[in-house]
Amino acid sequence: MIDNSSTPSHPVVPDLSAFTSTATNTIAAVNPGPSWSNLRKASPTTGTSHDSNDKTLRLPNELRAALLQLSLPEIDTLTPHPVPGVCRSYVARLYALRQVSASWRDIIDGTPTLWSIVSSTTPIQIVAACLSRSETCPLLIHYGGYEARKMMTMKERESFLQFFDLTNPHRHRWAVAWLEIVPDFAVDFFNAATPLLHTVKLISIGSRATLQPNPTTPSDTAFGNEIKLLHNVELRGGPANWGLGHFRGLRSWSMMELLGDGLTTQHILGVLQENPLLEVLKMDELNIRIHPDDTTLLTPISLPRLTSIILRGLKGDAVDHILRRIRTPIDMIHRFSIAVWSWGRLDPIKLLTDVLASWSPAFQRAHRSSGGSKFCLSALGTFYWIANGIQTEFSLYFFGLKAVTGVQWMADILSQTDQPGPGTSVECWSTVLESAETMNILGSTEKITRLDAHMRHNEESMQILLQALSDPTRPAFPWLETLNLDGLRWGMGSIVNMIQARFTDNRTGVARLPKLRIEVVSLNPEWWFGNQPIKRQIIDLNTVKTISALNGVERLHFGTLSGQDGMLGVVWSDELGEPTWG
């Protein structure tokens, strides 16, 4: 048992009461009873009556330290968006816990693992204290935070150097390096001995002068060449030569928004070839040049543990080169995300039919496990297909393709499985609806259970859709359950006629159609190229009652995009010249 009256042999930690004043709720949660103000009055250096009431004194010191560790914030640098200020919160809570009692203080001060978080967001005295009290433990080195992001360039350099003057002598203990602001010379710190370093997260903000490659640095200098045990790498916003390291033993490899064009498919594929244990591959907004020697692209790359593939903002030809080489069990893939905004020299059809076709079982599995998927066709030549499940998900975004190409591709993939699955939601804009070929494929695609149709200023597209839905011999979307009509002027009379024709009792040779849930969303009036705004459509109560009573209508829902769904009120109708419900 620790003698509470004795003076600890560790260096004295500075009493920064202002730094710990934000942890009031932590003290109350860990030890209900005495208020924070009362605990502040009782100095742990002299012993308090709180020790006599502390039931944890009966526990072994190791167990008490473990319980204290559980009360501190968890820091996970591998998440895409770590909690802002989590390192500062960790150290602040640690200091607050020291003030509970003398025995708590001595347990904390005598447990080096509790002091292994070293962050520039804390006062420099606390940085020194954490380095001292952590003794020989591996360290998480964090530089950045909101305050650092607002610094001017010279102050940022001075702050960076001051912080690393303290941490550099402990570089042999670095295990995690999380740097949210990285000057151009910072990469040199990682090309020296860091035997324990396994995770690096380098983030540069903006396109500052300090982020440009050092002109005195040789062109073949790359990040991480001297690191032997690197398992997790995330590089964001720095020069392209950051990504030229010859990594070994990677589990997670993320490169985002690197500046310049120094990356090639030869290097990317070479790193993949040398890291067979890779589990997460993420590349976002990179300019990857295609290596001219295609013979280097023939050997398959086996990645049996790969679970996540994210290739966004790359040219289509780079995506094509990478995906063609990867071999991994499809059942292992839990996240698959592709976004292509330009295609380079690649024919887009080849990516869809030759490359992505081999990954279609992953899309089908995510579609089933997510309870369905959503397919969107916009008027700008963009389509995407997504399914977001708890365990599996995929997202595919492609710009510059014809709508009919995307629709046919999706329909082919969904038709490849014999297992009955959940429905698909389709969202499309008015210009898409005007294509007879696109409408024919969409209307006959199996298991489209929801259709969101956006009509802005072209009523012709509305009529094309309603006519397809009311075809007496072959009604479009035979599995449709929800019809969402989003626009300024949907003709309610045309909707009534469509419902009556779709659900007529005289229909023959057609399977029974499911009842429709109809959602009519009327947008707020808006100006359009200097013209007078189109008046918002008013749905009077009699029309609501008429549609709701029709055969085949399960429910009618109407409202606006401003959140006033389903509200009725007395409004003035210019068409009727009298007040009406709407």
Coordinates of C-alpha atoms in Angstrom, one line a residue:
M1 CA 0.0 0.0 0.0
I2 CA 1.3 3.5 -0.8
D3 CA 2.1 5.8 2.1
N4 CA -0.1 8.8 1.4
S5 CA 2.1 11.1 3.6
S6 CA 5.3 10.3 1.8
T7 CA 6.6 12.5 -1.0
P8 CA 6.8 10.8 -4.4
S9 CA 10.1 10.3 -6.0
H10 CA 8.9 11.4 -9.4
P11 CA 9.5 14.9 -10.8
V12 CA 7.0 17.3 -9.5
V13 CA 4.2 17.9 -12.0
P14 CA 3.3 21.6 -12.4
D15 CA 0.1 22.6 -10.7
L16 CA -1.8 24.0 -13.7
S17 CA -5.2 24.5 -12.1
A18 CA -6.5 26.5 -15.0
F19 CA -5.7 23.7 -17.4
T20 CA -7.7 21.2 -15.3
S21 CA -10.6 23.4 -14.5
T22 CA -12.5 22.0 -17.5
A23 CA -12.7 18.5 -16.0
T24 CA -15.4 19.1 -13.4
N25 CA -17.8 16.6 -14.9
T26 CA -15.0 13.9 -15.0
I27 CA -14.5 14.1 -11.2
A28 CA -18.2 14.0 -10.5
A29 CA -18.5 10.9 -12.8
V30 CA -15.6 9.0 -11.4
N31 CA -16.3 9.8 -7.7
P32 CA -19.8 11.0 -7.0
G33 CA -20.2 12.9 -3.8
P34 CA -17.8 15.8 -3.1
S35 CA -18.2 18.7 -5.4
W36 CA -15.4 19.9 -7.7
S37 CA -15.0 23.1 -5.7
N38 CA -14.5 21.0 -2.5
L39 CA -12.0 18.7 -4.1
R40 CA -10.1 21.7 -5.3
K41 CA -9.9 23.0 -1.7
A42 CA -8.4 19.7 -0.5
S43 CA -4.8 19.6 -1.6
P44 CA -3.7 16.1 -2.4
T45 CA -0.1 16.9 -1.4
T46 CA -1.1 17.0 2.3
G47 CA -3.5 14.1 2.4
T48 CA -7.3 14.4 2.8
S49 CA -10.2 12.8 4.5
H50 CA -11.3 11.5 1.1
D51 CA -8.6 8.8 1.3
S52 CA -10.3 7.3 4.4
N53 CA -13.5 6.9 2.4
D54 CA -11.9 5.5 -0.7
K55 CA -12.9 1.9 -1.1
T56 CA -10.4 1.5 -4.0
L57 CA -7.6 1.5 -1.4
R58 CA -8.3 -2.2 -0.9
L59 CA -7.5 -3.0 -4.5
P60 CA -4.0 -3.8 -5.8
N61 CA -2.3 -0.7 -7.3
E62 CA -2.1 -2.3 -10.8
L63 CA -5.9 -2.8 -10.8
R64 CA -6.5 0.8 -9.6
A65 CA -4.3 2.0 -12.4
A66 CA -6.2 0.0 -14.9
L67 CA -9.5 1.4 -13.6
L68 CA -8.1 4.9 -14.0
Q69 CA -7.0 4.2 -17.5
L70 CA -10.6 3.2 -18.4
S71 CA -11.9 6.5 -17.2
L72 CA -9.7 8.4 -19.7
P73 CA -10.7 9.2 -23.3
E74 CA -9.8 6.6 -25.8
I75 CA -7.6 7.9 -28.6
D76 CA -8.0 6.1 -31.9
T77 CA -5.8 7.7 -34.6
L78 CA -7.0 5.2 -37.2
T79 CA -10.5 6.6 -37.4
P80 CA -11.2 8.9 -40.4
H81 CA -12.1 11.8 -38.1
P82 CA -10.6 11.6 -34.6
V83 CA -12.4 13.6 -31.9
P84 CA -11.1 17.2 -32.0
G85 CA -9.0 18.0 -28.9
V86 CA -9.0 14.4 -27.6
C87 CA -5.4 14.4 -26.6
R88 CA -5.8 17.6 -24.7
S89 CA -8.9 16.2 -23.0
Y90 CA -7.0 13.1 -22.1
V91 CA -4.2 15.0 -20.3
A92 CA -6.7 17.4 -18.7
R93 CA -8.7 14.6 -17.3
L94 CA -5.6 12.9 -16.1
Y95 CA -4.6 16.0 -14.1
A96 CA -8.1 16.3 -12.7
L97 CA -8.0 12.8 -11.5
R98 CA -4.8 13.5 -9.6
Q99 CA -6.7 16.0 -7.5
V100 CA -9.2 13.5 -6.1
S101 CA -6.9 12.4 -3.3
A102 CA -3.3 11.8 -2.5
S103 CA -3.5 8.1 -3.1
W104 CA -5.0 8.7 -6.6
R105 CA -2.2 11.2 -7.3
D106 CA 0.5 8.7 -6.3
I107 CA -1.0 5.9 -8.3
I108 CA -1.3 8.1 -11.4
D109 CA 2.2 9.6 -11.0
G110 CA 3.6 6.1 -10.5
T111 CA 2.0 4.6 -13.6
P112 CA 4.1 5.5 -16.6
T113 CA 1.6 4.2 -19.2
L114 CA -0.9 6.8 -18.1
W115 CA 1.5 9.5 -19.2
S116 CA 2.3 8.2 -22.7
I117 CA 0.2 10.9 -24.5
V118 CA 2.4 13.8 -25.4
S119 CA 0.5 16.7 -27.2
S120 CA 1.4 20.2 -28.2
T121 CA -2.1 21.2 -27.3
T122 CA -1.1 21.2 -23.7
P123 CA 1.3 23.7 -22.0
I124 CA 4.9 23.1 -22.6
Q125 CA 5.5 22.3 -18.9
I126 CA 3.0 19.4 -19.2
V127 CA 4.7 18.1 -22.3
A128 CA 7.9 17.9 -20.3
A129 CA 6.1 16.3 -17.4
C130 CA 4.5 13.6 -19.7
L131 CA 7.9 12.8 -21.2
S132 CA 9.5 12.4 -17.8
R133 CA 6.7 10.4 -16.1
S134 CA 6.2 8.0 -19.0
E135 CA 9.7 6.8 -18.3
T136 CA 10.5 4.1 -21.0
C137 CA 6.9 3.6 -22.3
P138 CA 6.1 3.9 -26.0
L139 CA 4.7 7.3 -26.8
L140 CA 1.9 8.8 -28.8
I141 CA 3.3 12.1 -30.2
H142 CA 0.6 14.6 -31.2
Y143 CA 1.2 18.0 -32.7
G144 CA -1.6 20.3 -33.9
G145 CA -5.1 21.1 -32.8
Y146 CA -7.3 24.1 -33.5
E147 CA -4.9 26.6 -31.9
A148 CA -2.0 25.4 -34.1
R149 CA -4.1 25.6 -37.3
K150 CA -4.5 29.4 -36.7
M151 CA -0.8 30.1 -36.3
M152 CA 1.2 32.2 -38.8
T153 CA 3.9 30.4 -40.6
M154 CA 6.9 31.7 -38.6
K155 CA 5.1 31.1 -35.3
E156 CA 4.1 27.6 -36.5
R157 CA 7.8 26.8 -37.2
E158 CA 8.9 28.1 -33.8
S159 CA 6.2 26.1 -32.0
F160 CA 7.0 23.0 -34.0
L161 CA 10.7 23.3 -33.2
Q162 CA 10.1 24.0 -29.5
F163 CA 7.9 20.9 -29.3
F164 CA 10.3 18.6 -31.1
D165 CA 13.3 19.9 -29.2
L166 CA 11.6 18.2 -26.2
T167 CA 10.4 15.1 -27.9
N168 CA 13.4 14.4 -30.2
P169 CA 15.5 12.9 -27.4
H170 CA 12.7 10.3 -26.9
R171 CA 12.4 9.4 -30.6
H172 CA 13.4 5.9 -29.8
R173 CA 10.1 5.6 -27.9
W174 CA 7.8 7.0 -30.5
A175 CA 5.1 4.5 -31.3
V176 CA 2.4 6.8 -32.9
A177 CA 3.2 10.1 -34.6
W178 CA 0.0 12.2 -35.3
L179 CA 1.0 15.6 -36.8
E180 CA -1.9 17.8 -37.9
I181 CA 0.4 20.5 -39.2
V182 CA 3.6 19.5 -40.9
P183 CA 6.3 22.0 -42.1
D184 CA 8.4 21.1 -45.1
F185 CA 11.3 19.9 -43.0
A186 CA 9.3 17.6 -40.8
V187 CA 9.7 14.5 -42.9
D188 CA 13.4 14.5 -42.0
F189 CA 12.3 13.5 -38.4
F190 CA 11.0 10.2 -39.8
N191 CA 14.1 9.3 -41.7
A192 CA 16.1 8.7 -38.5
A193 CA 16.0 5.9 -36.0
T194 CA 12.4 5.3 -34.7
P195 CA 12.5 1.6 -33.9
L196 CA 9.0 1.4 -32.2
L197 CA 7.1 3.6 -34.6
H198 CA 4.1 1.7 -36.1
T199 CA 1.5 4.4 -36.9
V200 CA 2.1 7.7 -38.7
K201 CA -0.7 10.3 -39.4
L202 CA 0.7 13.4 -41.2
I203 CA -1.8 16.1 -42.1
S204 CA -1.0 19.4 -43.8
I205 CA -3.5 22.2 -43.9
G206 CA -4.0 24.2 -47.1
S207 CA -1.4 24.9 -49.8
R208 CA 1.1 27.0 -47.8
A209 CA 4.6 27.8 -48.7
T210 CA 5.8 25.6 -45.8
L211 CA 4.2 22.6 -47.4
Q212 CA 6.2 22.7 -50.6
P213 CA 9.1 20.2 -50.9
N214 CA 12.4 21.5 -49.7
P215 CA 14.4 22.5 -52.8
T216 CA 17.6 21.2 -51.1
T217 CA 16.1 17.7 -50.7
P218 CA 17.2 15.2 -53.3
S219 CA 14.3 14.2 -55.6
D220 CA 14.6 10.5 -54.6
T221 CA 14.1 11.3 -50.9
A222 CA 10.9 9.7 -49.6
F223 CA 9.1 9.5 -46.4
G224 CA 9.6 6.4 -44.2
N225 CA 12.4 4.6 -45.9
E226 CA 14.2 4.0 -42.6
I227 CA 11.1 2.8 -40.7
K228 CA 11.0 -1.0 -40.4
L229 CA 7.9 -1.7 -38.4
L230 CA 5.4 0.8 -39.9
H231 CA 1.9 -0.7 -39.9
N232 CA -0.4 2.3 -40.4
V233 CA 0.3 5.3 -42.7
E234 CA -2.0 8.2 -43.4
L235 CA -0.6 11.1 -45.4
R236 CA -2.8 14.1 -46.3
G237 CA -2.0 17.4 -48.0
G238 CA 1.8 17.2 -48.3
P239 CA 4.1 17.0 -51.3
A240 CA 3.8 13.9 -53.5
N241 CA 7.2 12.6 -52.5
W242 CA 5.7 11.8 -49.1
G243 CA 4.0 8.9 -50.8
L244 CA 7.2 7.5 -52.4
G245 CA 8.3 5.5 -49.4
H246 CA 9.0 1.8 -49.8
F247 CA 6.9 0.6 -46.9
R248 CA 7.0 -2.9 -45.4
G249 CA 4.5 -4.6 -43.1
L250 CA 1.6 -2.2 -43.8
R251 CA -1.9 -2.9 -42.4
S252 CA -3.5 0.4 -43.4
W253 CA -2.3 2.7 -46.2
S254 CA -4.0 6.1 -46.8
M255 CA -2.8 8.9 -49.1
M256 CA -5.0 11.9 -49.7
E257 CA -4.6 15.2 -51.5
L258 CA -0.9 15.0 -52.0
L259 CA 0.5 17.8 -54.2
G260 CA 2.3 17.2 -57.4
D261 CA 2.5 14.4 -59.9
G262 CA 5.4 12.3 -58.5
L263 CA 3.2 9.2 -57.9
T264 CA 3.1 6.5 -60.6
T265 CA 1.2 3.2 -60.9
Q266 CA 4.5 1.4 -60.9
H267 CA 5.3 2.7 -57.3
I268 CA 1.7 2.1 -56.0
L269 CA 1.6 -1.4 -57.3
G270 CA 5.1 -2.1 -56.0
V271 CA 4.1 -1.1 -52.5
L272 CA 1.0 -3.3 -52.7
Q273 CA 3.1 -6.2 -53.9
E274 CA 5.4 -5.8 -50.9
N275 CA 2.6 -5.6 -48.3
P276 CA 0.5 -8.8 -48.5
L277 CA -1.0 -8.2 -45.0
L278 CA -2.6 -4.9 -46.1
E279 CA -6.2 -4.6 -44.8
V280 CA -7.1 -1.0 -45.7
L281 CA -6.2 0.8 -48.9
K282 CA -7.4 4.4 -49.3
M283 CA -6.3 6.9 -52.0
D284 CA -8.2 10.2 -52.4
E285 CA -7.5 13.1 -54.8
L286 CA -4.2 11.9 -56.1
N287 CA -2.5 12.5 -59.5
I288 CA -1.2 9.1 -60.3
R289 CA 0.6 8.8 -63.6
I290 CA 0.3 5.6 -65.6
H291 CA 3.7 3.9 -66.0
P292 CA 4.5 3.4 -69.7
D293 CA 5.9 -0.2 -69.2
D294 CA 2.7 -2.2 -69.1
T295 CA 4.6 -5.4 -68.7
T296 CA 5.0 -4.5 -65.0
L297 CA 1.2 -4.6 -64.6
L298 CA 0.6 -8.2 -65.5
T299 CA 1.4 -10.1 -62.3
P300 CA -1.6 -10.4 -59.9
I301 CA -1.1 -9.0 -56.4
S302 CA -2.5 -11.2 -53.6
L303 CA -3.9 -9.3 -50.6
P304 CA -5.8 -12.0 -48.7
R305 CA -6.6 -9.7 -45.7
L306 CA -7.9 -6.7 -47.6
T307 CA -11.2 -5.5 -46.2
S308 CA -11.5 -1.9 -47.4
I309 CA -10.8 -0.4 -50.8
I310 CA -11.3 3.4 -51.3
L311 CA -10.2 5.0 -54.5
R312 CA -11.7 8.5 -54.9
G313 CA -10.7 11.4 -57.0
L314 CA -8.3 9.4 -59.1
K315 CA -8.4 9.2 -62.9
G316 CA -10.2 6.3 -64.3
D317 CA -7.1 4.7 -65.9
A318 CA -5.3 4.7 -62.5
V319 CA -8.3 3.0 -60.9
D320 CA -8.4 0.5 -63.7
H321 CA -4.7 -0.4 -63.3
I322 CA -4.9 -0.8 -59.5
L323 CA -8.1 -2.9 -59.4
R324 CA -7.0 -5.2 -62.2
R325 CA -4.0 -6.3 -60.2
I326 CA -5.6 -6.9 -56.8
R327 CA -6.7 -10.4 -55.9
T328 CA -8.6 -10.8 -52.6
P329 CA -11.5 -13.0 -51.3
I330 CA -14.6 -11.0 -52.2
D331 CA -16.2 -12.1 -48.9
M332 CA -13.5 -10.2 -47.0
I333 CA -14.5 -6.9 -48.5
H334 CA -16.6 -4.8 -46.1
R335 CA -16.1 -1.4 -47.7
F336 CA -15.7 -0.6 -51.4
S337 CA -15.7 3.0 -52.6
I338 CA -14.9 4.3 -56.0
A339 CA -15.3 7.9 -57.3
V340 CA -14.1 8.8 -60.8
W341 CA -14.4 12.4 -62.1
S342 CA -12.1 12.1 -65.1
W343 CA -11.1 9.1 -67.1
G344 CA -7.7 9.8 -68.6
R345 CA -7.2 7.5 -71.6
L346 CA -9.6 4.8 -70.4
D347 CA -12.8 3.9 -72.0
P348 CA -15.3 4.1 -69.1
I349 CA -17.3 1.1 -70.4
K350 CA -14.2 -1.1 -69.8
L351 CA -14.0 -0.1 -66.2
L352 CA -17.6 -1.0 -65.6
T353 CA -17.8 -4.2 -67.6
D354 CA -14.3 -5.6 -67.5
V355 CA -13.0 -4.5 -64.1
L356 CA -15.9 -3.8 -61.7
A357 CA -17.8 -6.8 -63.0
S358 CA -15.4 -9.0 -61.1
W359 CA -16.2 -7.1 -57.9
S360 CA -20.0 -7.4 -58.4
P361 CA -20.4 -10.1 -55.7
A362 CA -19.3 -7.6 -53.1
F363 CA -22.0 -5.1 -54.4
Q364 CA -24.6 -7.8 -54.3
R365 CA -23.7 -8.9 -50.7
A366 CA -23.7 -5.3 -49.5
H367 CA -27.0 -4.7 -51.2
R368 CA -28.6 -7.6 -49.4
S369 CA -27.0 -7.0 -46.0
S370 CA -27.9 -3.2 -46.1
G371 CA -31.6 -3.9 -46.8
G372 CA -31.4 -2.4 -50.2
S373 CA -29.4 0.2 -52.2
K374 CA -29.9 3.6 -53.9
F375 CA -29.1 4.5 -57.4
C376 CA -29.1 8.1 -58.6
L377 CA -29.1 9.6 -62.1
S378 CA -28.5 13.3 -62.4
A379 CA -28.9 15.7 -65.3
L380 CA -25.2 16.5 -65.3
G381 CA -24.1 13.1 -66.6
T382 CA -23.3 11.8 -63.1
F383 CA -24.6 8.6 -61.5
Y384 CA -23.9 6.9 -58.3
W385 CA -24.9 3.7 -56.6
I386 CA -24.6 3.2 -52.8
A387 CA -25.5 0.8 -50.1
N388 CA -24.7 1.6 -46.4
G389 CA -25.0 -1.3 -44.1
I390 CA -23.7 -1.8 -40.6
Q391 CA -21.1 -4.4 -41.6
T392 CA -20.8 -3.9 -45.4
E393 CA -21.1 -0.9 -47.7
F394 CA -20.2 0.3 -51.1
S395 CA -20.4 3.6 -53.0
L396 CA -19.7 4.1 -56.7
Y397 CA -19.6 7.6 -58.2
F398 CA -19.0 8.2 -61.9
F399 CA -19.0 11.5 -63.8
G400 CA -19.4 11.9 -67.5
L401 CA -21.3 8.8 -68.4
K402 CA -24.6 8.5 -70.1
A403 CA -27.5 7.6 -67.8
V404 CA -28.5 4.6 -69.9
T405 CA -25.0 3.2 -69.4
G406 CA -25.3 3.3 -65.6
V407 CA -28.8 2.0 -65.6
Q408 CA -28.0 -1.0 -67.7
W409 CA -24.9 -1.8 -65.7
M410 CA -26.8 -1.7 -62.4
A411 CA -29.7 -3.8 -63.8
D412 CA -27.2 -6.4 -65.1
I413 CA -25.5 -6.8 -61.7
L414 CA -28.8 -7.1 -59.8
S415 CA -30.0 -9.7 -62.2
Q416 CA -27.0 -11.9 -61.7
T417 CA -28.1 -13.3 -58.3
D418 CA -30.8 -15.9 -57.9
Q419 CA -31.4 -15.1 -54.3
P420 CA -34.4 -12.9 -53.6
G421 CA -33.2 -9.6 -52.2
P422 CA -34.4 -6.3 -50.9
G423 CA -35.5 -3.5 -53.2
T424 CA -33.6 -0.7 -54.8
S425 CA -34.3 3.0 -54.6
V426 CA -33.8 5.1 -57.7
E427 CA -33.5 8.9 -57.8
C428 CA -33.6 10.7 -61.1
W429 CA -34.0 14.2 -62.6
S430 CA -36.4 15.4 -65.2
T431 CA -33.9 15.3 -68.2
V432 CA -33.2 11.7 -67.4
L433 CA -36.9 10.9 -67.5
E434 CA -37.1 12.2 -71.1
S435 CA -34.9 9.4 -72.4
A436 CA -37.2 6.6 -73.7
E437 CA -34.3 4.1 -73.6
T438 CA -33.4 5.0 -70.0
M439 CA -37.0 4.8 -68.9
N440 CA -37.5 1.4 -70.6
I441 CA -34.5 -0.1 -68.8
L442 CA -35.5 1.5 -65.4
G443 CA -39.1 0.5 -65.7
S444 CA -38.3 -3.1 -66.3
T445 CA -35.5 -3.5 -63.8
E446 CA -36.4 -5.9 -61.0
K447 CA -37.0 -4.9 -57.4
I448 CA -37.1 -1.1 -57.8
T449 CA -39.3 -0.4 -54.9
R450 CA -38.9 3.4 -54.5
L451 CA -38.7 6.1 -57.2
D452 CA -37.8 9.7 -56.4
A453 CA -38.5 11.9 -59.4
H454 CA -37.3 15.5 -59.4
M455 CA -39.1 17.8 -61.8
R456 CA -38.1 21.4 -61.9
H457 CA -39.4 23.4 -64.9
N458 CA -40.2 20.8 -67.5
E459 CA -43.7 19.3 -67.3
E460 CA -43.0 17.1 -70.3
S461 CA -40.8 14.8 -68.2
M462 CA -43.6 14.5 -65.7
Q463 CA -46.1 13.3 -68.3
I464 CA -43.5 10.8 -69.7
L465 CA -43.2 9.2 -66.2
L466 CA -46.9 9.1 -65.5
Q467 CA -47.7 7.6 -68.9
A468 CA -45.1 4.8 -68.2
L469 CA -46.6 4.1 -64.8
S470 CA -50.1 3.8 -66.2
D471 CA -49.3 1.7 -69.3
P472 CA -52.3 -0.7 -69.4
T473 CA -50.3 -3.7 -70.9
R474 CA -46.9 -3.3 -69.3
P475 CA -46.8 -0.8 -66.4
A476 CA -43.4 0.5 -65.6
F477 CA -41.8 -0.3 -62.2
P478 CA -44.0 -3.3 -61.3
W479 CA -42.4 -3.7 -57.9
L480 CA -42.8 0.0 -57.0
E481 CA -44.1 0.7 -53.5
T482 CA -43.2 4.4 -52.9
L483 CA -43.4 7.2 -55.5
N484 CA -41.9 10.5 -54.4
L485 CA -42.8 13.4 -56.7
D486 CA -40.5 16.4 -56.0
G487 CA -41.1 19.6 -58.0
L488 CA -42.9 22.9 -58.3
R489 CA -46.0 21.9 -60.4
W490 CA -47.2 18.3 -60.3
G491 CA -50.6 18.1 -62.1
M492 CA -52.8 16.4 -59.5
G493 CA -55.3 15.5 -62.2
S494 CA -52.7 13.6 -64.1
I495 CA -51.7 11.7 -60.9
V496 CA -55.3 10.7 -60.4
N497 CA -55.5 9.4 -63.9
M498 CA -52.3 7.5 -63.6
I499 CA -53.5 5.7 -60.4
Q500 CA -56.8 4.8 -61.9
A501 CA -55.1 3.3 -65.0
R502 CA -52.4 1.5 -63.1
F503 CA -54.8 -0.2 -60.7
T504 CA -57.7 -0.8 -63.1
D505 CA -59.7 -4.0 -62.3
N506 CA -59.8 -4.9 -66.1
R507 CA -56.0 -5.4 -66.4
T508 CA -55.1 -8.9 -67.7
G509 CA -51.8 -10.8 -68.0
V510 CA -50.1 -8.6 -65.4
A511 CA -49.2 -9.7 -61.9
R512 CA -50.9 -7.9 -59.0
L513 CA -49.1 -4.6 -58.3
P514 CA -48.3 -3.5 -54.8
K515 CA -50.1 -0.5 -53.4
L516 CA -48.4 2.9 -53.7
R517 CA -47.3 5.2 -51.0
I518 CA -47.3 8.6 -52.8
E519 CA -45.2 11.5 -51.5
V520 CA -45.8 14.9 -53.2
V521 CA -43.2 17.5 -52.3
S522 CA -43.8 21.1 -53.4
L523 CA -40.7 23.2 -53.5
N524 CA -40.6 26.8 -52.3
P525 CA -41.1 29.3 -55.2
E526 CA -37.8 30.4 -56.7
W527 CA -36.5 32.9 -59.3
W528 CA -35.2 31.3 -62.5
F529 CA -33.0 33.3 -64.9
G530 CA -34.7 36.5 -64.1
N531 CA -38.3 35.3 -64.7
Q532 CA -41.1 35.5 -62.2
P533 CA -41.0 32.7 -59.7
I534 CA -43.3 29.8 -60.4
K535 CA -46.1 29.6 -57.9
R536 CA -46.1 26.8 -55.4
Q537 CA -48.7 24.2 -56.1
I538 CA -51.6 24.1 -53.7
I539 CA -53.2 20.7 -53.0
D540 CA -56.7 21.3 -51.8
L541 CA -58.4 19.0 -49.3
N542 CA -60.9 17.5 -51.7
T543 CA -58.0 16.4 -54.0
V544 CA -56.3 14.8 -51.0
K545 CA -59.4 12.9 -50.1
T546 CA -60.0 11.8 -53.7
I547 CA -56.5 10.4 -54.2
S548 CA -56.4 8.7 -50.7
A549 CA -59.7 6.9 -51.6
L550 CA -58.5 5.5 -54.9
N551 CA -57.9 1.8 -55.3
G552 CA -54.1 1.1 -55.1
V553 CA -53.2 4.0 -52.8
E554 CA -51.9 2.9 -49.5
R555 CA -51.0 6.4 -48.2
L556 CA -50.7 10.0 -49.5
H557 CA -48.1 12.2 -48.0
F558 CA -47.4 15.8 -49.0
G559 CA -45.4 18.7 -47.7
T560 CA -42.4 20.9 -48.5
L561 CA -38.7 20.6 -48.2
S562 CA -38.7 23.0 -45.3
G563 CA -39.9 20.4 -42.9
Q564 CA -43.6 21.2 -42.8
D565 CA -44.6 17.7 -44.0
G566 CA -48.2 16.8 -43.8
M567 CA -49.4 20.2 -42.5
L568 CA -52.8 21.6 -43.6
G569 CA -53.7 25.3 -43.5
V570 CA -56.2 27.8 -45.0
V571 CA -54.5 29.5 -48.0
W572 CA -55.8 31.7 -50.8
S573 CA -56.0 30.0 -54.2
D574 CA -55.6 32.3 -57.2
E575 CA -57.0 29.6 -59.4
L576 CA -60.2 29.2 -57.4
G577 CA -60.4 32.8 -56.3
E578 CA -61.3 31.7 -52.8
P579 CA -59.8 30.4 -49.5
T580 CA -59.1 26.7 -49.5
W581 CA -57.4 24.0 -47.5
G582 CA -53.9 23.3 -48.7

